mmCIF file of C-alpha atoms and ligand atoms in Angstrom:
data_model
loop_
_atom_site.group_PDB
_atom_site.id
_atom_site.type_symbol
_atom_site.label_atom_id
_atom_site.label_comp_id
_atom_site.label_asym_id
_atom_site.label_seq_id
_atom_site.Cartn_x
_atom_site.Cartn_y
_atom_site.Cartn_z
ATOM 1 C CA MET M 24 -23.978 0.545 -12.015
ATOM 2 C CA LEU M 25 -24.609 0.906 -8.298
ATOM 3 C CA ALA M 26 -22.520 3.029 -5.998
ATOM 4 C CA SER M 27 -21.515 0.958 -3.014
ATOM 5 C CA GLU M 28 -23.379 3.179 -0.577
ATOM 6 C CA GLU M 29 -26.648 2.566 -2.375
ATOM 7 C CA SER M 30 -28.480 -0.610 -1.605
ATOM 8 C CA MET M 31 -30.018 -2.871 -4.204
ATOM 9 C CA ASN M 32 -33.563 -3.298 -3.043
ATOM 10 C CA GLN M 33 -36.686 -4.850 -4.430
ATOM 11 C CA THR M 34 -37.964 -1.572 -5.910
ATOM 12 C CA GLU M 35 -34.781 -0.972 -7.890
ATOM 13 C CA ALA M 36 -34.559 -4.569 -9.057
ATOM 14 C CA ARG M 37 -38.094 -4.596 -10.382
ATOM 15 C CA ALA M 38 -37.624 -1.227 -12.112
ATOM 16 C CA ILE M 39 -34.598 -2.548 -13.999
ATOM 17 C CA PHE M 40 -36.411 -5.781 -14.909
ATOM 18 C CA GLU M 41 -39.598 -4.023 -16.044
ATOM 19 C CA LYS M 42 -37.611 -1.603 -18.196
ATOM 20 C CA PHE M 43 -35.761 -4.499 -19.824
ATOM 21 C CA LEU M 44 -39.056 -6.249 -20.605
ATOM 22 C CA ALA M 45 -40.669 -3.039 -21.884
ATOM 23 C CA ASP M 46 -37.810 -2.643 -24.393
ATOM 24 C CA LEU M 47 -38.034 -6.202 -25.803
ATOM 25 C CA PRO M 48 -38.157 -6.165 -29.608
ATOM 26 C CA ARG M 49 -41.364 -8.196 -29.984
ATOM 27 C CA GLY M 50 -42.988 -7.755 -26.582
ATOM 28 C CA LYS M 51 -44.441 -10.948 -25.175
ATOM 29 C CA GLU M 52 -43.686 -12.804 -28.420
ATOM 30 C CA THR M 53 -39.938 -12.250 -28.002
ATOM 31 C CA ASP M 54 -37.772 -15.393 -27.978
ATOM 32 C CA ILE M 55 -36.080 -15.140 -24.596
ATOM 33 C CA HIS M 56 -33.335 -17.538 -23.568
ATOM 34 C CA ILE M 57 -31.924 -17.858 -20.055
ATOM 35 C CA LEU M 58 -28.454 -19.207 -19.271
ATOM 36 C CA ALA M 59 -27.975 -19.773 -15.552
ATOM 37 C CA ASP M 60 -25.395 -21.142 -13.177
ATOM 38 C CA ALA M 61 -25.860 -24.831 -12.357
ATOM 39 C CA ASP M 62 -25.948 -24.469 -8.562
ATOM 40 C CA ALA M 63 -28.842 -24.171 -6.111
ATOM 41 C CA ASP M 64 -28.800 -20.389 -6.509
ATOM 42 C CA GLY M 65 -28.654 -20.138 -10.315
ATOM 43 C CA LEU M 66 -31.154 -22.959 -10.926
ATOM 44 C CA PRO M 67 -33.948 -21.559 -8.701
ATOM 45 C CA ALA M 68 -33.300 -18.128 -10.202
ATOM 46 C CA ALA M 69 -33.784 -19.528 -13.723
ATOM 47 C CA ALA M 70 -36.918 -21.418 -12.664
ATOM 48 C CA LEU M 71 -38.404 -18.284 -11.071
ATOM 49 C CA LEU M 72 -37.762 -16.263 -14.219
ATOM 50 C CA VAL M 73 -39.151 -18.853 -16.644
ATOM 51 C CA ARG M 74 -42.240 -19.602 -14.580
ATOM 52 C CA SER M 75 -43.106 -15.977 -13.860
ATOM 53 C CA LEU M 76 -42.489 -14.898 -17.476
ATOM 54 C CA HIS M 77 -44.769 -17.694 -18.695
ATOM 55 C CA ALA M 78 -47.421 -16.674 -16.158
ATOM 56 C CA ALA M 79 -47.163 -13.075 -17.356
ATOM 57 C CA GLY M 80 -47.826 -14.133 -20.955
ATOM 58 C CA TYR M 81 -44.280 -14.377 -22.329
ATOM 59 C CA SER M 82 -44.774 -17.636 -24.182
ATOM 60 C CA ARG M 83 -41.375 -18.099 -25.806
ATOM 61 C CA VAL M 84 -38.979 -18.482 -22.892
ATOM 62 C CA THR M 85 -36.397 -21.246 -22.663
ATOM 63 C CA THR M 86 -33.575 -21.973 -20.238
ATOM 64 C CA GLU M 87 -30.470 -24.075 -19.744
ATOM 65 C CA ALA M 88 -27.869 -24.539 -17.023
ATOM 66 C CA ARG M 89 -24.188 -23.864 -17.521
ATOM 67 C CA ARG M 90 -22.326 -27.108 -18.221
ATOM 68 C CA LYS M 91 -19.096 -28.340 -16.650
ATOM 69 C CA PHE M 92 -16.142 -25.885 -17.060
ATOM 70 C CA GLU M 93 -18.369 -23.348 -18.804
ATOM 71 C CA ASN M 94 -18.802 -19.644 -18.249
ATOM 72 C CA ALA M 95 -20.834 -17.105 -20.200
ATOM 73 C CA TRP M 96 -17.804 -15.762 -22.086
ATOM 74 C CA MET M 97 -16.571 -18.840 -23.923
ATOM 75 C CA PRO M 98 -16.752 -19.012 -27.748
ATOM 76 C CA GLU M 99 -18.295 -22.532 -27.516
ATOM 77 C CA VAL M 100 -21.029 -21.207 -25.261
ATOM 78 C CA HIS M 101 -21.667 -18.237 -27.532
ATOM 79 C CA ALA M 102 -21.923 -20.577 -30.535
ATOM 80 C CA ARG M 103 -24.497 -22.722 -28.743
ATOM 81 C CA LEU M 104 -26.505 -19.685 -27.669
ATOM 82 C CA ARG M 105 -26.373 -18.244 -31.187
ATOM 83 C CA ASP M 106 -27.745 -21.517 -32.612
ATOM 84 C CA ARG M 107 -30.940 -20.884 -30.677
ATOM 85 C CA ASN M 108 -31.243 -17.484 -32.314
ATOM 86 C CA PRO M 109 -32.659 -15.741 -29.224
ATOM 87 C CA GLU M 110 -34.061 -12.208 -29.422
ATOM 88 C CA ALA M 111 -33.193 -11.542 -25.777
ATOM 89 C CA LEU M 112 -30.795 -13.147 -23.323
ATOM 90 C CA LEU M 113 -30.796 -13.415 -19.559
ATOM 91 C CA ILE M 114 -27.468 -14.384 -17.991
ATOM 92 C CA VAL M 115 -28.039 -15.416 -14.390
ATOM 93 C CA ASP M 116 -25.627 -15.945 -11.490
ATOM 94 C CA LEU M 117 -22.639 -16.294 -13.826
ATOM 95 C CA GLY M 118 -20.681 -13.159 -12.899
ATOM 96 C CA THR M 119 -20.250 -10.181 -15.191
ATOM 97 C CA ARG M 120 -17.408 -9.159 -17.504
ATOM 98 C CA PRO M 121 -16.860 -6.287 -19.948
ATOM 99 C CA ASP M 122 -16.779 -8.552 -23.014
ATOM 100 C CA ALA M 123 -19.694 -9.055 -25.398
ATOM 101 C CA ILE M 124 -21.849 -12.195 -25.217
ATOM 102 C CA LEU M 125 -24.142 -12.060 -28.277
ATOM 103 C CA PRO M 126 -23.585 -8.609 -29.790
ATOM 104 C CA GLY M 127 -26.840 -6.954 -30.824
ATOM 105 C CA VAL M 128 -29.029 -9.225 -28.669
ATOM 106 C CA PRO M 129 -30.623 -7.359 -25.737
ATOM 107 C CA THR M 130 -29.032 -8.896 -22.645
ATOM 108 C CA LEU M 131 -29.839 -8.662 -18.947
ATOM 109 C CA LEU M 132 -27.351 -9.977 -16.388
ATOM 110 C CA ILE M 133 -28.736 -10.845 -12.947
ATOM 111 C CA ASP M 134 -25.910 -11.416 -10.502
ATOM 112 C CA HIS M 135 -24.305 -10.847 -7.110
ATOM 113 C CA HIS M 136 -20.610 -11.690 -7.674
ATOM 114 C CA ALA M 137 -17.680 -9.264 -7.709
ATOM 115 C CA PRO M 138 -17.978 -7.749 -11.217
ATOM 116 C CA PHE M 139 -15.224 -7.360 -13.825
ATOM 117 C CA GLY M 140 -17.374 -5.013 -15.935
ATOM 118 C CA THR M 141 -20.579 -5.024 -18.009
ATOM 119 C CA PRO M 142 -20.812 -6.269 -21.628
ATOM 120 C CA PRO M 143 -21.340 -3.410 -24.116
ATOM 121 C CA GLY M 144 -25.018 -2.513 -24.391
ATOM 122 C CA ALA M 145 -26.083 -5.000 -21.710
ATOM 123 C CA THR M 146 -28.123 -4.228 -18.595
ATOM 124 C CA LEU M 147 -26.754 -5.241 -15.214
ATOM 125 C CA LEU M 148 -28.970 -6.033 -12.257
ATOM 126 C CA THR M 149 -26.565 -6.736 -9.423
ATOM 127 C CA SER M 150 -26.683 -6.758 -5.646
ATOM 128 C CA TYR M 151 -22.891 -6.730 -5.368
ATOM 129 C CA GLY M 152 -21.614 -4.004 -3.066
ATOM 130 C CA THR M 153 -24.765 -3.901 -0.979
ATOM 131 C CA GLU M 154 -25.119 -5.399 2.488
ATOM 132 C CA PRO M 155 -26.581 -7.870 2.962
ATOM 133 C CA THR M 156 -25.995 -9.066 -0.593
ATOM 134 C CA ALA M 157 -29.073 -10.629 -2.156
ATOM 135 C CA THR M 158 -28.494 -13.911 -4.001
ATOM 136 C CA SER M 159 -29.370 -14.272 -7.682
ATOM 137 C CA GLY M 160 -32.373 -16.359 -6.613
ATOM 138 C CA LEU M 161 -33.674 -13.575 -4.402
ATOM 139 C CA LEU M 162 -33.129 -10.988 -7.167
ATOM 140 C CA ALA M 163 -35.050 -13.267 -9.549
ATOM 141 C CA TRP M 164 -37.823 -13.609 -6.979
ATOM 142 C CA TRP M 165 -38.120 -9.840 -6.806
ATOM 143 C CA CYS M 166 -38.337 -9.781 -10.626
ATOM 144 C CA ALA M 167 -40.957 -12.548 -10.571
ATOM 145 C CA ALA M 168 -43.017 -10.649 -7.974
ATOM 146 C CA ALA M 169 -43.097 -7.648 -10.316
ATOM 147 C CA ILE M 170 -44.745 -9.523 -13.192
ATOM 148 C CA ALA M 171 -46.567 -12.463 -11.542
ATOM 149 C CA PRO M 172 -47.137 -11.631 -7.860
ATOM 150 C CA ALA M 173 -49.475 -14.518 -6.995
ATOM 151 C CA LEU M 174 -47.182 -17.126 -8.533
ATOM 152 C CA ALA M 175 -44.155 -15.562 -6.839
ATOM 153 C CA GLN M 176 -45.856 -16.057 -3.474
ATOM 154 C CA ASP M 177 -46.334 -19.758 -4.257
ATOM 155 C CA LEU M 178 -42.700 -20.040 -5.352
ATOM 156 C CA GLN M 179 -41.036 -18.290 -2.418
ATOM 157 C CA TRP M 180 -39.322 -21.584 -1.569
ATOM 158 C CA LEU M 181 -37.154 -21.136 -4.674
ATOM 159 C CA ALA M 182 -35.797 -17.871 -3.264
ATOM 160 C CA GLY M 183 -35.365 -19.563 0.132
ATOM 161 C CA ILE M 184 -33.312 -22.393 -1.411
ATOM 162 C CA SER M 185 -31.031 -19.896 -3.156
ATOM 163 C CA LEU M 186 -30.394 -18.130 0.164
ATOM 164 C CA LEU M 187 -29.736 -21.433 1.939
ATOM 165 C CA SER M 188 -27.393 -22.604 -0.785
ATOM 166 C CA ASP M 189 -25.260 -19.462 -1.172
ATOM 167 C CA LEU M 190 -25.482 -17.811 2.259
ATOM 168 C CA GLY M 191 -26.362 -20.674 4.598
ATOM 169 C CA ASP M 192 -28.939 -21.117 7.296
ATOM 170 C CA LYS M 193 -28.198 -17.732 8.870
ATOM 171 C CA ALA M 194 -28.727 -15.653 5.720
ATOM 172 C CA PRO M 195 -29.866 -12.221 6.934
ATOM 173 C CA PHE M 196 -33.000 -12.037 4.787
ATOM 174 C CA PRO M 197 -36.485 -12.490 6.282
ATOM 175 C CA ASP M 198 -37.478 -14.418 3.158
ATOM 176 C CA LEU M 199 -35.451 -17.389 4.363
ATOM 177 C CA ALA M 200 -37.174 -17.720 7.736
ATOM 178 C CA GLU M 201 -40.525 -17.089 6.109
ATOM 179 C CA SER M 202 -40.082 -19.691 3.393
ATOM 180 C CA LYS M 203 -38.746 -22.250 5.898
ATOM 181 C CA LYS M 204 -41.862 -21.741 7.951
ATOM 182 C CA ARG M 205 -44.156 -22.040 4.941
ATOM 183 C CA PHE M 206 -42.455 -24.933 3.163
ATOM 184 C CA GLY M 207 -40.548 -26.852 5.869
ATOM 185 C CA SER M 208 -36.917 -26.246 6.782
ATOM 186 C CA THR M 209 -35.880 -29.913 6.525
ATOM 187 C CA ALA M 210 -37.431 -30.299 3.075
ATOM 188 C CA MET M 211 -35.780 -27.068 1.912
ATOM 189 C CA ARG M 212 -32.379 -28.174 3.216
ATOM 190 C CA ASP M 213 -32.649 -31.667 1.735
ATOM 191 C CA LEU M 214 -33.702 -30.343 -1.643
ATOM 192 C CA THR M 215 -30.865 -27.764 -1.639
ATOM 193 C CA THR M 216 -28.308 -30.543 -1.108
ATOM 194 C CA LEU M 217 -29.813 -32.646 -3.895
ATOM 195 C CA LEU M 218 -29.941 -29.739 -6.350
ATOM 196 C CA ASN M 219 -26.269 -28.972 -5.778
ATOM 197 C CA ALA M 220 -25.176 -32.561 -6.456
ATOM 198 C CA PRO M 221 -25.362 -32.875 -10.281
ATOM 199 C CA ARG M 222 -23.129 -29.882 -11.029
ATOM 200 C CA ARG M 223 -20.512 -31.337 -8.645
ATOM 201 C CA SER M 224 -20.663 -34.792 -10.221
ATOM 202 C CA ALA M 225 -18.142 -35.950 -12.844
ATOM 203 C CA THR M 226 -20.464 -35.023 -15.741
ATOM 204 C CA GLY M 227 -21.479 -31.720 -14.148
ATOM 205 C CA ASP M 228 -24.821 -31.832 -15.979
ATOM 206 C CA ALA M 229 -27.559 -30.104 -13.955
ATOM 207 C CA THR M 230 -30.318 -30.408 -16.561
ATOM 208 C CA VAL M 231 -32.393 -32.755 -14.395
ATOM 209 C CA ALA M 232 -32.130 -30.450 -11.373
ATOM 210 C CA LEU M 233 -33.340 -27.536 -13.468
ATOM 211 C CA GLN M 234 -36.222 -29.577 -14.896
ATOM 212 C CA ILE M 235 -37.408 -30.484 -11.407
ATOM 213 C CA LEU M 236 -37.557 -26.810 -10.441
ATOM 214 C CA LEU M 237 -39.423 -25.857 -13.618
ATOM 215 C CA GLU M 238 -42.210 -28.271 -12.681
ATOM 216 C CA GLY M 239 -42.191 -28.721 -8.908
ATOM 217 C CA ALA M 240 -44.931 -27.319 -6.666
ATOM 218 C CA SER M 241 -42.976 -27.375 -3.402
ATOM 219 C CA PRO M 242 -39.926 -29.010 -1.793
ATOM 220 C CA LYS M 243 -42.096 -31.579 0.005
ATOM 221 C CA GLN M 244 -43.965 -32.478 -3.178
ATOM 222 C CA ILE M 245 -40.690 -32.860 -5.088
ATOM 223 C CA LEU M 246 -39.046 -35.011 -2.397
ATOM 224 C CA ALA M 247 -42.109 -37.261 -2.169
ATOM 225 C CA SER M 248 -42.388 -37.669 -5.938
ATOM 226 C CA ASP M 249 -40.318 -40.848 -6.369
ATOM 227 C CA SER M 250 -39.606 -39.764 -9.971
ATOM 228 C CA PRO M 251 -36.644 -40.872 -12.120
ATOM 229 C CA SER M 252 -35.387 -37.282 -11.929
ATOM 230 C CA LEU M 253 -35.306 -37.366 -8.143
ATOM 231 C CA HIS M 254 -33.439 -40.673 -8.268
ATOM 232 C CA ALA M 255 -30.900 -39.122 -10.626
ATOM 233 C CA LEU M 256 -30.271 -36.368 -8.067
ATOM 234 C CA LYS M 257 -29.815 -38.948 -5.321
ATOM 235 C CA GLU M 258 -27.321 -40.866 -7.430
ATOM 236 C CA ALA M 259 -25.360 -37.693 -8.100
ATOM 237 C CA LYS M 260 -25.347 -36.957 -4.371
ATOM 238 C CA ALA M 261 -23.921 -40.427 -3.619
ATOM 239 C CA GLU M 262 -21.214 -39.997 -6.288
ATOM 240 C CA VAL M 263 -20.172 -36.621 -4.894
ATOM 241 C CA GLY M 264 -20.231 -37.953 -1.328
ATOM 242 C CA GLU M 265 -17.762 -40.689 -2.282
ATOM 243 C CA ALA M 266 -15.441 -38.254 -4.060
ATOM 244 C CA LEU M 267 -15.489 -35.945 -1.051
ATOM 245 C CA ALA M 268 -14.828 -38.765 1.401
ATOM 246 C CA SER M 269 -11.515 -39.562 -0.280
ATOM 247 C CA ALA M 270 -10.634 -35.918 -1.023
ATOM 248 C CA ARG M 271 -10.922 -34.893 2.605
ATOM 249 C CA LYS M 272 -8.099 -37.290 3.539
ATOM 250 C CA ALA M 273 -5.521 -35.198 1.640
ATOM 251 C CA PRO M 274 -3.026 -33.388 3.884
ATOM 252 C CA PRO M 275 -2.774 -29.570 4.132
ATOM 253 C CA LYS M 276 0.392 -27.749 2.928
ATOM 254 C CA PHE M 277 1.440 -24.262 4.059
ATOM 255 C CA SER M 278 3.011 -21.027 2.804
ATOM 256 C CA SER M 279 3.626 -17.791 4.719
ATOM 257 C CA LYS M 280 5.214 -15.996 1.769
ATOM 258 C CA TRP M 281 2.417 -13.437 1.228
ATOM 259 C CA LYS M 282 1.461 -12.924 4.841
ATOM 260 C CA ASP M 283 2.257 -9.171 4.754
ATOM 261 C CA GLU M 284 0.201 -8.386 1.666
ATOM 262 C CA LEU M 285 -2.563 -10.927 2.174
ATOM 263 C CA GLY M 286 -2.801 -10.714 5.940
ATOM 264 C CA ALA M 287 -2.874 -14.495 6.184
ATOM 265 C CA ASP M 288 -0.991 -17.711 5.535
ATOM 266 C CA ILE M 289 -2.056 -19.843 2.579
ATOM 267 C CA VAL M 290 -3.026 -23.471 3.082
ATOM 268 C CA CYS M 291 -3.374 -25.760 0.025
ATOM 269 C CA ILE M 292 -5.109 -29.125 -0.036
ATOM 270 C CA ARG M 293 -4.347 -30.998 -3.250
ATOM 271 C CA ILE M 294 -6.956 -33.431 -4.528
ATOM 272 C CA ASP M 295 -7.469 -35.377 -7.771
ATOM 273 C CA THR M 296 -11.064 -36.000 -8.800
ATOM 274 C CA PRO M 297 -13.357 -35.199 -11.767
ATOM 275 C CA CYS M 298 -15.976 -34.071 -9.233
ATOM 276 C CA GLN M 299 -16.284 -30.423 -8.244
ATOM 277 C CA VAL M 300 -15.532 -30.952 -4.572
ATOM 278 C CA HIS M 301 -12.564 -28.574 -4.255
ATOM 279 C CA PRO M 302 -14.769 -25.772 -2.856
ATOM 280 C CA LEU M 303 -16.156 -28.223 -0.294
ATOM 281 C CA VAL M 304 -12.648 -29.313 0.682
ATOM 282 C CA ALA M 305 -11.695 -25.671 1.275
ATOM 283 C CA GLN M 306 -14.801 -25.223 3.403
ATOM 284 C CA ILE M 307 -14.173 -28.360 5.425
ATOM 285 C CA TRP M 308 -10.603 -27.309 6.318
ATOM 286 C CA LYS M 309 -11.427 -23.680 7.005
ATOM 287 C CA PRO M 310 -12.432 -24.167 10.681
ATOM 288 C CA ARG M 311 -9.066 -25.869 11.297
ATOM 289 C CA PHE M 312 -7.212 -22.805 9.957
ATOM 290 C CA PRO M 313 -9.577 -19.919 10.738
ATOM 291 C CA GLN M 314 -6.859 -17.250 10.254
ATOM 292 C CA ALA M 315 -5.555 -18.616 6.944
ATOM 293 C CA VAL M 316 -6.680 -18.623 3.328
ATOM 294 C CA VAL M 317 -7.542 -22.218 2.446
ATOM 295 C CA PHE M 318 -7.320 -23.426 -1.165
ATOM 296 C CA GLY M 319 -8.901 -26.658 -2.346
ATOM 297 C CA VAL M 320 -6.704 -27.532 -5.358
ATOM 298 C CA ASN M 321 -8.129 -30.043 -7.827
ATOM 299 C CA VAL M 322 -5.707 -31.449 -10.410
ATOM 300 C CA GLY M 323 -8.199 -33.999 -11.800
ATOM 301 C CA PHE M 324 -11.238 -31.824 -12.516
ATOM 302 C CA ARG M 325 -10.434 -30.853 -16.076
ATOM 303 C CA PRO M 326 -7.749 -32.433 -18.262
ATOM 304 C CA GLY M 327 -4.758 -30.121 -18.622
ATOM 305 C CA TYR M 328 -5.966 -27.678 -15.979
ATOM 306 C CA VAL M 329 -5.811 -27.056 -12.256
ATOM 307 C CA HIS M 330 -8.933 -25.647 -10.621
ATOM 308 C CA PHE M 331 -8.746 -24.122 -7.168
ATOM 309 C CA ALA M 332 -11.294 -22.658 -4.783
ATOM 310 C CA GLY M 333 -10.285 -20.470 -1.853
ATOM 311 C CA ARG M 334 -11.977 -19.529 1.393
ATOM 312 C CA ALA M 335 -10.647 -16.562 3.366
ATOM 313 C CA PRO M 336 -11.217 -15.097 6.837
ATOM 314 C CA LYS M 337 -13.292 -11.917 7.134
ATOM 315 C CA HIS M 338 -10.298 -9.499 7.258
ATOM 316 C CA VAL M 339 -8.836 -10.812 3.985
ATOM 317 C CA ASN M 340 -9.934 -9.656 0.527
ATOM 318 C CA LEU M 341 -9.106 -12.699 -1.569
ATOM 319 C CA VAL M 342 -10.617 -11.259 -4.769
ATOM 320 C CA GLN M 343 -8.263 -8.297 -4.605
ATOM 321 C CA PHE M 344 -5.233 -10.465 -3.797
ATOM 322 C CA LEU M 345 -5.896 -12.861 -6.676
ATOM 323 C CA ARG M 346 -6.551 -10.024 -9.126
ATOM 324 C CA ASN M 347 -3.225 -8.456 -8.036
ATOM 325 C CA HIS M 348 -1.482 -11.771 -8.747
ATOM 326 C CA THR M 349 -3.320 -12.908 -11.874
ATOM 327 C CA PRO M 350 -0.780 -14.739 -14.059
ATOM 328 C CA ASN M 351 -0.475 -13.989 -17.773
ATOM 329 C CA GLY M 352 -2.572 -16.466 -19.720
ATOM 330 C CA ALA M 353 -5.286 -16.790 -17.071
ATOM 331 C CA ASP M 354 -8.807 -16.508 -18.436
ATOM 332 C CA GLY M 355 -11.267 -13.856 -17.267
ATOM 333 C CA THR M 356 -12.621 -15.937 -14.407
ATOM 334 C CA PHE M 357 -9.489 -15.736 -12.258
ATOM 335 C CA GLY M 358 -10.282 -13.984 -8.979
ATOM 336 C CA GLY M 359 -14.040 -13.909 -9.517
ATOM 337 C CA GLY M 360 -16.661 -14.731 -6.912
ATOM 338 C CA HIS M 361 -16.790 -13.066 -3.516
ATOM 339 C CA ASP M 362 -14.254 -11.257 -1.334
ATOM 340 C CA GLN M 363 -13.942 -14.232 1.029
ATOM 341 C CA ALA M 364 -14.669 -16.979 -1.527
ATOM 342 C CA SER M 365 -12.691 -16.814 -4.751
ATOM 343 C CA GLY M 366 -10.460 -18.953 -6.948
ATOM 344 C CA GLY M 367 -9.578 -19.753 -10.522
ATOM 345 C CA ALA M 368 -8.628 -22.267 -13.175
ATOM 346 C CA LEU M 369 -5.212 -22.364 -14.860
ATOM 347 C CA PRO M 370 -3.556 -24.468 -17.563
ATOM 348 C CA MET M 371 -0.964 -26.715 -15.897
ATOM 349 C CA ALA M 372 2.178 -24.796 -16.903
ATOM 350 C CA ILE M 373 0.716 -21.499 -15.708
ATOM 351 C CA TRP M 374 -0.473 -23.119 -12.493
ATOM 352 C CA ASN M 375 3.020 -24.442 -11.785
ATOM 353 C CA ALA M 376 4.490 -20.941 -12.076
ATOM 354 C CA PHE M 377 1.655 -19.372 -10.083
ATOM 355 C CA ILE M 378 1.813 -21.772 -7.154
ATOM 356 C CA THR M 379 5.623 -21.501 -6.995
ATOM 357 C CA GLU M 380 5.107 -17.738 -6.787
ATOM 358 C CA MET M 381 2.660 -18.374 -3.948
ATOM 359 C CA GLY M 382 5.481 -20.055 -2.024
ATOM 360 C CA PHE M 383 4.741 -23.753 -2.543
ATOM 361 C CA GLY M 384 7.201 -26.454 -3.574
ATOM 362 C CA PRO M 385 7.100 -29.608 -5.698
ATOM 363 C CA GLU M 386 4.135 -30.975 -3.714
ATOM 364 C CA MET M 387 1.839 -28.592 -5.628
ATOM 365 C CA GLN M 388 3.442 -28.998 -9.085
ATOM 366 C CA VAL M 389 1.541 -30.926 -11.737
ATOM 367 C CA LEU M 390 2.805 -32.875 -14.754
ATOM 368 C CA PRO M 391 0.824 -33.804 -17.857
ATOM 369 C CA ARG M 392 -0.502 -37.338 -17.317
ATOM 370 C CA SER M 393 1.877 -38.835 -19.903
ATOM 371 C CA GLU M 394 4.910 -37.417 -18.096
ATOM 372 C CA GLN M 395 3.902 -38.624 -14.674
ATOM 373 C CA LEU M 396 6.295 -41.054 -13.064
ATOM 374 C CA PRO M 397 5.019 -44.536 -12.352
ATOM 375 C CA ALA M 398 3.820 -44.932 -8.773
ATOM 376 C CA PRO M 399 6.634 -46.029 -6.456
ATOM 377 C CA GLN M 400 6.689 -49.760 -5.868
ATOM 378 C CA SER M 401 5.518 -50.941 -2.488
ATOM 379 C CA GLU M 402 8.027 -52.042 0.167
ATOM 380 C CA LEU M 403 6.988 -55.596 -0.384
ATOM 381 C CA PHE M 404 8.399 -55.739 -3.880
ATOM 382 C CA ALA M 405 11.366 -53.411 -3.395
ATOM 383 C CA ALA M 406 14.748 -54.971 -4.022
HETATM 384 MN MN1 MN B 509 -25.081 -17.359 -6.615
#
């Protein structure tokens, strides 16, 4: 939709959003459903959209967070969405692909990831290809400001959290510094960490995190609330912390096979946990191998699958490399994300072929659980 030399700015974003709303089949009575990513960018984006739409008089707006393993192009997800019988759909921070979601239902995708295409008939509001690249939360804040400006001012912290979560403390948007000043940088950071915990936990259910953002007045108010929801976030954070502590002990393995094409060595760290800590593992090891592509490889995240998350140095385009090497049988998420932060999920057999192709040996092969050899006996009991 946008040529790369154009820049997605607030004016364009609000024009796209206002046009989408103006075309809704039943105006402010339209049943609108929002499916958002479960992280601290997608969740604030969903909260901003719901709260501003309500404030603007759209009374029939609901939202949910993506569940573990889900994306917006799975038949199970489509079936669940269809059950709600929405008259309009917003798909937020979940990437964009050329395949239909709910055919015939007006759909707006708000996103900033490397696109694969746009579903037929859908509207795409993306900041991808513009520098700096606005997060989904910031795009949603621009949309909110178009229809409920006073509320958007009060909720600027939601945009700030999305910037902190996706782009870090140095995100080149004035909204971050401004919201830190208004709402407290420590409170914003602490809340960001808590919001990101449930989707990384073994259940991956971020419903509570979303609920908190649909109701909360500010980060400080939320953190002081002592509510069961806040305790649930703290428990998730402790669970993820434990999983990460053991995952970070795994040793790195190396391959130089694709150095010419990729411009970097590949480093794999293999872990085995139901928690979504493989992206964190890649991030933790990245400073140790600043010139390499680092993959956090999780063989225990989803039964029968291997999930991996890569982090690449600035001169490497990991999206392009992965799309060039997408194995047959991969789903449409392989090589999504950002140029320096991409990955995928593969059924075990396909993973084994893929990682051999990447130049790794038996240390990265996986076997179905039932075929795994018993653990070697300890020295003590050896004959
Ligand atoms: Mn995002």
